[in-house]
PDB file of C-alpha atoms in Angstrom:
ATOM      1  CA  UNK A   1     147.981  78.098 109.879  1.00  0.00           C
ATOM      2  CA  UNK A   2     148.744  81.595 108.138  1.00  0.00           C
ATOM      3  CA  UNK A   3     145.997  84.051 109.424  1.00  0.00           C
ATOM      4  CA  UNK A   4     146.038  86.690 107.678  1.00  0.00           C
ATOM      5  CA  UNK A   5     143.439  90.392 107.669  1.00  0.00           C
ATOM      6  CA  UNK A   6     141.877  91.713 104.706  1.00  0.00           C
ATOM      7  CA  UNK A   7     139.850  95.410 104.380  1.00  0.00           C
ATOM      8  CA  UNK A   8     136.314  95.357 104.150  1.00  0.00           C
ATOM      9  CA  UNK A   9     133.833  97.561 101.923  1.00  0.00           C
ATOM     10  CA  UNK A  10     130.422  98.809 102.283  1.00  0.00           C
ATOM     11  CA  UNK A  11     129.705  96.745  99.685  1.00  0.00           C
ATOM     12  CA  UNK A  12     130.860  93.496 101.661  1.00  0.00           C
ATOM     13  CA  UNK A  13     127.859  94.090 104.394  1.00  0.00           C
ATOM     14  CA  UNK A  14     125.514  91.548 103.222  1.00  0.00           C
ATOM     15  CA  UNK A  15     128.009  88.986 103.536  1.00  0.00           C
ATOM     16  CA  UNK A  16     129.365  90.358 106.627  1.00  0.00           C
ATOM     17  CA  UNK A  17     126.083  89.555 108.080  1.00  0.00           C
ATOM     18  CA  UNK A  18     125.644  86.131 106.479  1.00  0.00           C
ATOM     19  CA  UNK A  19     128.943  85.098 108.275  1.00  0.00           C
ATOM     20  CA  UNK A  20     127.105  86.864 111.471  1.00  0.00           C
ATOM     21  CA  UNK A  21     123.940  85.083 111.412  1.00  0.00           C
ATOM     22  CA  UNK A  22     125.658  81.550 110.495  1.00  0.00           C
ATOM     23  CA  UNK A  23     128.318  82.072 113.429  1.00  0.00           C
ATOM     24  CA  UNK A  24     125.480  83.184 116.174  1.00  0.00           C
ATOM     25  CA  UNK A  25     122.498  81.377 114.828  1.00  0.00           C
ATOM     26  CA  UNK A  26     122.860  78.353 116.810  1.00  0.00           C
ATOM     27  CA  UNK A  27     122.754  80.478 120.124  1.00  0.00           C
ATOM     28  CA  UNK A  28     120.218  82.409 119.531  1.00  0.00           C
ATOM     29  CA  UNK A  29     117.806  79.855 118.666  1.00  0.00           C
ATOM     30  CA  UNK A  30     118.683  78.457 122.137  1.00  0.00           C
ATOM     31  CA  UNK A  31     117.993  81.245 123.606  1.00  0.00           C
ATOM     32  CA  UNK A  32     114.834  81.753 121.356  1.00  0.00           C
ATOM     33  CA  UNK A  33     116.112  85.487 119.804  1.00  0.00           C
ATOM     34  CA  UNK A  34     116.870  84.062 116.024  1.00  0.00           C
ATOM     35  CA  UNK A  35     115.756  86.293 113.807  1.00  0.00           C
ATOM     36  CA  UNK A  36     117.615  87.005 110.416  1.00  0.00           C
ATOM     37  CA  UNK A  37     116.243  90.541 110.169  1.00  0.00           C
ATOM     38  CA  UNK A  38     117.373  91.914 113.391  1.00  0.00           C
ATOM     39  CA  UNK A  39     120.521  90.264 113.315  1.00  0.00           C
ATOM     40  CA  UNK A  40     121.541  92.169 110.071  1.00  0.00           C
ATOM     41  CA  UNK A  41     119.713  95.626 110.987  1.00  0.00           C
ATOM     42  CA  UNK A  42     121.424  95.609 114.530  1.00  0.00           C
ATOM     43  CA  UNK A  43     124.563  95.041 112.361  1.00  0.00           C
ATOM     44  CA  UNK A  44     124.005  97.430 109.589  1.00  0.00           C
ATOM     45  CA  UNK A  45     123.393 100.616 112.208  1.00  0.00           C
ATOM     46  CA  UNK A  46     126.719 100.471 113.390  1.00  0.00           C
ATOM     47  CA  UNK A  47     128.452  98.640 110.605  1.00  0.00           C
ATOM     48  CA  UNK A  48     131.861 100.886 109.939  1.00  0.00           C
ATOM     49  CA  UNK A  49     133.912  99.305 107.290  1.00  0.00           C
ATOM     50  CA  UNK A  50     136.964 101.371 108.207  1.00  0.00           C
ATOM     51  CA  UNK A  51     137.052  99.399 111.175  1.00  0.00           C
ATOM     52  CA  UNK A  52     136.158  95.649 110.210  1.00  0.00           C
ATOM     53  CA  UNK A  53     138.716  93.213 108.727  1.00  0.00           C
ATOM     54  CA  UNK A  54     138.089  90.114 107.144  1.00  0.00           C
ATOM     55  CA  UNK A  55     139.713  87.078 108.489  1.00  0.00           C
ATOM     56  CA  UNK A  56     141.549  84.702 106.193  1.00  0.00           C
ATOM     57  CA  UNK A  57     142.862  81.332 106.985  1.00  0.00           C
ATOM     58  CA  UNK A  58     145.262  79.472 104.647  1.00  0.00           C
ATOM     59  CA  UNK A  59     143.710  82.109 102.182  1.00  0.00           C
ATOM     60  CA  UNK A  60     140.038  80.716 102.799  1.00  0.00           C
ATOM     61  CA  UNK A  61     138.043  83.727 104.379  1.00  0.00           C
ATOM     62  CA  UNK A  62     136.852  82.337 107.832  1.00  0.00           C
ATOM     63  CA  UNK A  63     135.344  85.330 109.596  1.00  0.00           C
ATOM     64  CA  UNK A  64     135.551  88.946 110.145  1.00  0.00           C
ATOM     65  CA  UNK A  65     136.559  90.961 113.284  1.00  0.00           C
ATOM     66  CA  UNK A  66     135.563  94.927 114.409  1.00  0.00           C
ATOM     67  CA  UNK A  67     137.716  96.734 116.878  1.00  0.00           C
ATOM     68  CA  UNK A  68     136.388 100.155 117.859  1.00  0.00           C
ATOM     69  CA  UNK A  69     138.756 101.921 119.833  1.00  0.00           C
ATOM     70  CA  UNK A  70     137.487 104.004 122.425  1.00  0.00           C
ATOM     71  CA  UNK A  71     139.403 106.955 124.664  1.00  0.00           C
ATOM     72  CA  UNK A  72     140.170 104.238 127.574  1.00  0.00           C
ATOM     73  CA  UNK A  73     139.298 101.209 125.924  1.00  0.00           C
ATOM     74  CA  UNK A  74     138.849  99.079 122.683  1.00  0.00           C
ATOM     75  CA  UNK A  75     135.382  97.299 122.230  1.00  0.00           C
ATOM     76  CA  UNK A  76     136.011  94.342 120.259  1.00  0.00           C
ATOM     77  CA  UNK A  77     132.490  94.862 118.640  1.00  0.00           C
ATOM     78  CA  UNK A  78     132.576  91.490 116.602  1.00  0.00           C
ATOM     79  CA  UNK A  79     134.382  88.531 116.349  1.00  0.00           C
ATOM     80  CA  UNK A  80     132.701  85.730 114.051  1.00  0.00           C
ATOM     81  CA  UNK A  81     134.587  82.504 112.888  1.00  0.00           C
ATOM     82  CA  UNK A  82     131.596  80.503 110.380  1.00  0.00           C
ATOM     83  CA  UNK A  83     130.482  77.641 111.842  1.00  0.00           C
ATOM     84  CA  UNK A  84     132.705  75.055 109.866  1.00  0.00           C
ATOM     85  CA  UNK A  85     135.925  76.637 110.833  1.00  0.00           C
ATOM     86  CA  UNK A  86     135.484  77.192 114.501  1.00  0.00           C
ATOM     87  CA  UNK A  87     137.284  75.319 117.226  1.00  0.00           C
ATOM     88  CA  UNK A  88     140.475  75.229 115.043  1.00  0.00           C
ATOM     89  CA  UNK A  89     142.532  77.766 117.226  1.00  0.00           C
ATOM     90  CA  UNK A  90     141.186  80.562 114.258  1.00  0.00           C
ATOM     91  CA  UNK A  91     139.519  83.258 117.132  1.00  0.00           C
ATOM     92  CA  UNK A  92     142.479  82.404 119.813  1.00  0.00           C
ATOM     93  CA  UNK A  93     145.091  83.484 117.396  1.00  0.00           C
ATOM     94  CA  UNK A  94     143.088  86.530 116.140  1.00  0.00           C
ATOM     95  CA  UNK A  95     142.886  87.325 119.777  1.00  0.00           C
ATOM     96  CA  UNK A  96     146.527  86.737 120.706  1.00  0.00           C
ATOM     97  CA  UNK A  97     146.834  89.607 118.224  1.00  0.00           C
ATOM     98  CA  UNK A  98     144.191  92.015 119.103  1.00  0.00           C
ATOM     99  CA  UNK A  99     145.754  91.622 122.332  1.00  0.00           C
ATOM    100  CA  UNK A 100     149.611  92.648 121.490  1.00  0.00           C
ATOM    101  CA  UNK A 101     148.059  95.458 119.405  1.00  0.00           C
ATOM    102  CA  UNK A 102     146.364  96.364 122.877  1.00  0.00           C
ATOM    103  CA  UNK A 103     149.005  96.104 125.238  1.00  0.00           C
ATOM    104  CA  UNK A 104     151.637  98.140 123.576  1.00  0.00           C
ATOM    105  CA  UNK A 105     148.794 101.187 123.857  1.00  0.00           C
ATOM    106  CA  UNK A 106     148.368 100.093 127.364  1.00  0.00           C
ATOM    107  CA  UNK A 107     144.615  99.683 126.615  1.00  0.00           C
ATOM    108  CA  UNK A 108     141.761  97.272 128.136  1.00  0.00           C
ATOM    109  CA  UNK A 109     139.444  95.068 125.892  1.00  0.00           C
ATOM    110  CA  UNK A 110     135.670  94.993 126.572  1.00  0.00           C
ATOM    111  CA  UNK A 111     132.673  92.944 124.950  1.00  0.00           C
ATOM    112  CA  UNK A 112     129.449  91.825 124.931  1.00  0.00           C
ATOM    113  CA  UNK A 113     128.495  87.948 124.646  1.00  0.00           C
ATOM    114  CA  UNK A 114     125.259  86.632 124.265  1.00  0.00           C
ATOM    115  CA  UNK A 115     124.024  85.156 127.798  1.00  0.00           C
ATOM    116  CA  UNK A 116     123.889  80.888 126.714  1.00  0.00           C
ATOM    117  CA  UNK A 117     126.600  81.057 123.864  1.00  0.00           C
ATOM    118  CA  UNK A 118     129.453  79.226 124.182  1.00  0.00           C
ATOM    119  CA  UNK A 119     131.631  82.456 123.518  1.00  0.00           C
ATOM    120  CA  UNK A 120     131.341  83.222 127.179  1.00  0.00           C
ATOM    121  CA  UNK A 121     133.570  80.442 127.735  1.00  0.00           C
ATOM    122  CA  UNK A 122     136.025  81.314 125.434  1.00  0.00           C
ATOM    123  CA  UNK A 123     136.403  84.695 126.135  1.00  0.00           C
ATOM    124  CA  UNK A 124     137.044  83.621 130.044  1.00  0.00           C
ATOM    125  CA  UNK A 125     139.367  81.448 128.698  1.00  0.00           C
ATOM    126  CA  UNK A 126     141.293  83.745 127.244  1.00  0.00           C
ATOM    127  CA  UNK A 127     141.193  86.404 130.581  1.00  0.00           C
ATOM    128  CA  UNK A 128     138.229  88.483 130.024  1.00  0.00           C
ATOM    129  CA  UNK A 129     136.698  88.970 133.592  1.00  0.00           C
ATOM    130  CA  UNK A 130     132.624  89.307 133.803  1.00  0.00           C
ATOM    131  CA  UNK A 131     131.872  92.820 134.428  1.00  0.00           C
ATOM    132  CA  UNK A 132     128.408  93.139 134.165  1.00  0.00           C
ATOM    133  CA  UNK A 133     125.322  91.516 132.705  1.00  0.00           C
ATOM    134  CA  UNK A 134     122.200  92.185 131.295  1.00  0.00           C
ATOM    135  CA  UNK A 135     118.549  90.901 129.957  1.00  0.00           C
ATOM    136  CA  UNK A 136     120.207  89.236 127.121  1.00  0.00           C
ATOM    137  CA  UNK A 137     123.947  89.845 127.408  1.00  0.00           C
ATOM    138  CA  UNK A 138     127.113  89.541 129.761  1.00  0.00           C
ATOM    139  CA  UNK A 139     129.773  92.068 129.602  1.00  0.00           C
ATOM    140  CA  UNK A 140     133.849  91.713 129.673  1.00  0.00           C
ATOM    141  CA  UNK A 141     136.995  93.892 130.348  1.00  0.00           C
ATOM    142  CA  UNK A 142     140.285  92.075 129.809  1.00  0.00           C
ATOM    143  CA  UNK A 143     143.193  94.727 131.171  1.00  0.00           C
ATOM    144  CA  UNK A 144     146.169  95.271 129.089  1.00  0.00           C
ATOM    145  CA  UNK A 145     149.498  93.068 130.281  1.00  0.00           C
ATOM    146  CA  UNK A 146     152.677  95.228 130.682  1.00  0.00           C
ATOM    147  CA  UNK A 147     155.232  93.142 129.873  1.00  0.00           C
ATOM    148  CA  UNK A 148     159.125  94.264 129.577  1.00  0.00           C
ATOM    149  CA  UNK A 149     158.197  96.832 132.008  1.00  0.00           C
TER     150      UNK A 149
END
C-alpha cells in the first residue's frame, strides 16, 4: 500500500466532516450521541486546515488526520479512516508515522476516544496508556521512544 498525505482547504470542511460522521457514526449510535449536526459544528469550531491532511491510499482518499502540536505534547485531534477502508492496516501505518515524526522531537502523543468505540482498542494497541476518562470520553498519552540514544 502507498499512503500518501495531501493539504486540506477550508473549502474541503464539509467533506471533512462527511468522512467524520461516516467513520464515528456507528459508535455513537451505540452509545446513543449520533447526531449529524453536532458532529460537524464540534468539528467546524476548531477545524484548522493548516493542520489537517488528507489521507490517500493507492491514490483513493481514505481519511484525514489533525495533529496539533502543543508546547509538551502533540494532540492527535483526529484520525478518521471511512468505514469501507478500515481494518486494512490504513490508521496503523499513518500512526507508525505520526509516531517517527514524534520521537525525533522527543514529544508525547495524547487523544481523546469515544468511551464504547472500538478505537480504544486500537489506540492501546498501538501503546497509548489510559490517562484519564470522562462522561463521554477516555483520554491517552503515548511517550516518545528514544531510540539510537
Amino acid at each position: 500500500m502507498n499512503l500518501t498525505f495531501s493539504p486540506t482547504t477550508q473549502s474541503d470542511a464539509d467533506l471533512l466532516v462527511a468522512i467524520r460522521i461516516a467513520a464515528m457514526r456507528e459508535s455513537l449510535e451505540r452509545v446513543g450521541r449520533f447526531d449529524p449536526q453536532r458532529a460537524r459544528d464540534r468539528f467546524l469550531a476548531s477545524f484548522d486546515p493548516v493542520l489537517c491532511r488528507f489521507i490517500e491510499a493507492d491514490s483513493v482518499r481514505v481519511g484525514f488526520v489533525l495533529v496539533r502540536p502543543q508546547p509538551d505534547h502533540w494532540h492527535l485531534d483526529h484520525l478518521y479512516i471511512v468505514p469501507e477502508h478500515q481494518g486494512k492496516g490504513i490508521g496503523a501505518a499513518v500512526l507508525r508515522q505520526i509516531f517517527a515524526e514524534a520521537d525525533s522531537q522527543r514529544m508525547s502523543i495524547r487523544l481523546g476516544a469515544l468511551r464504547g468505540s472500538e478505537s480504544n482498542r486500537f489506540y492501546q494497541r498501538h501503546g497509548f496508556q489510559q490517562m484519564d476518562e470522562a462522561e463521554w470520553d477516555i483520554y491517552y498519552m503515548r511517550q516518545p521512544s528514544f531510540m539510537n540514544e
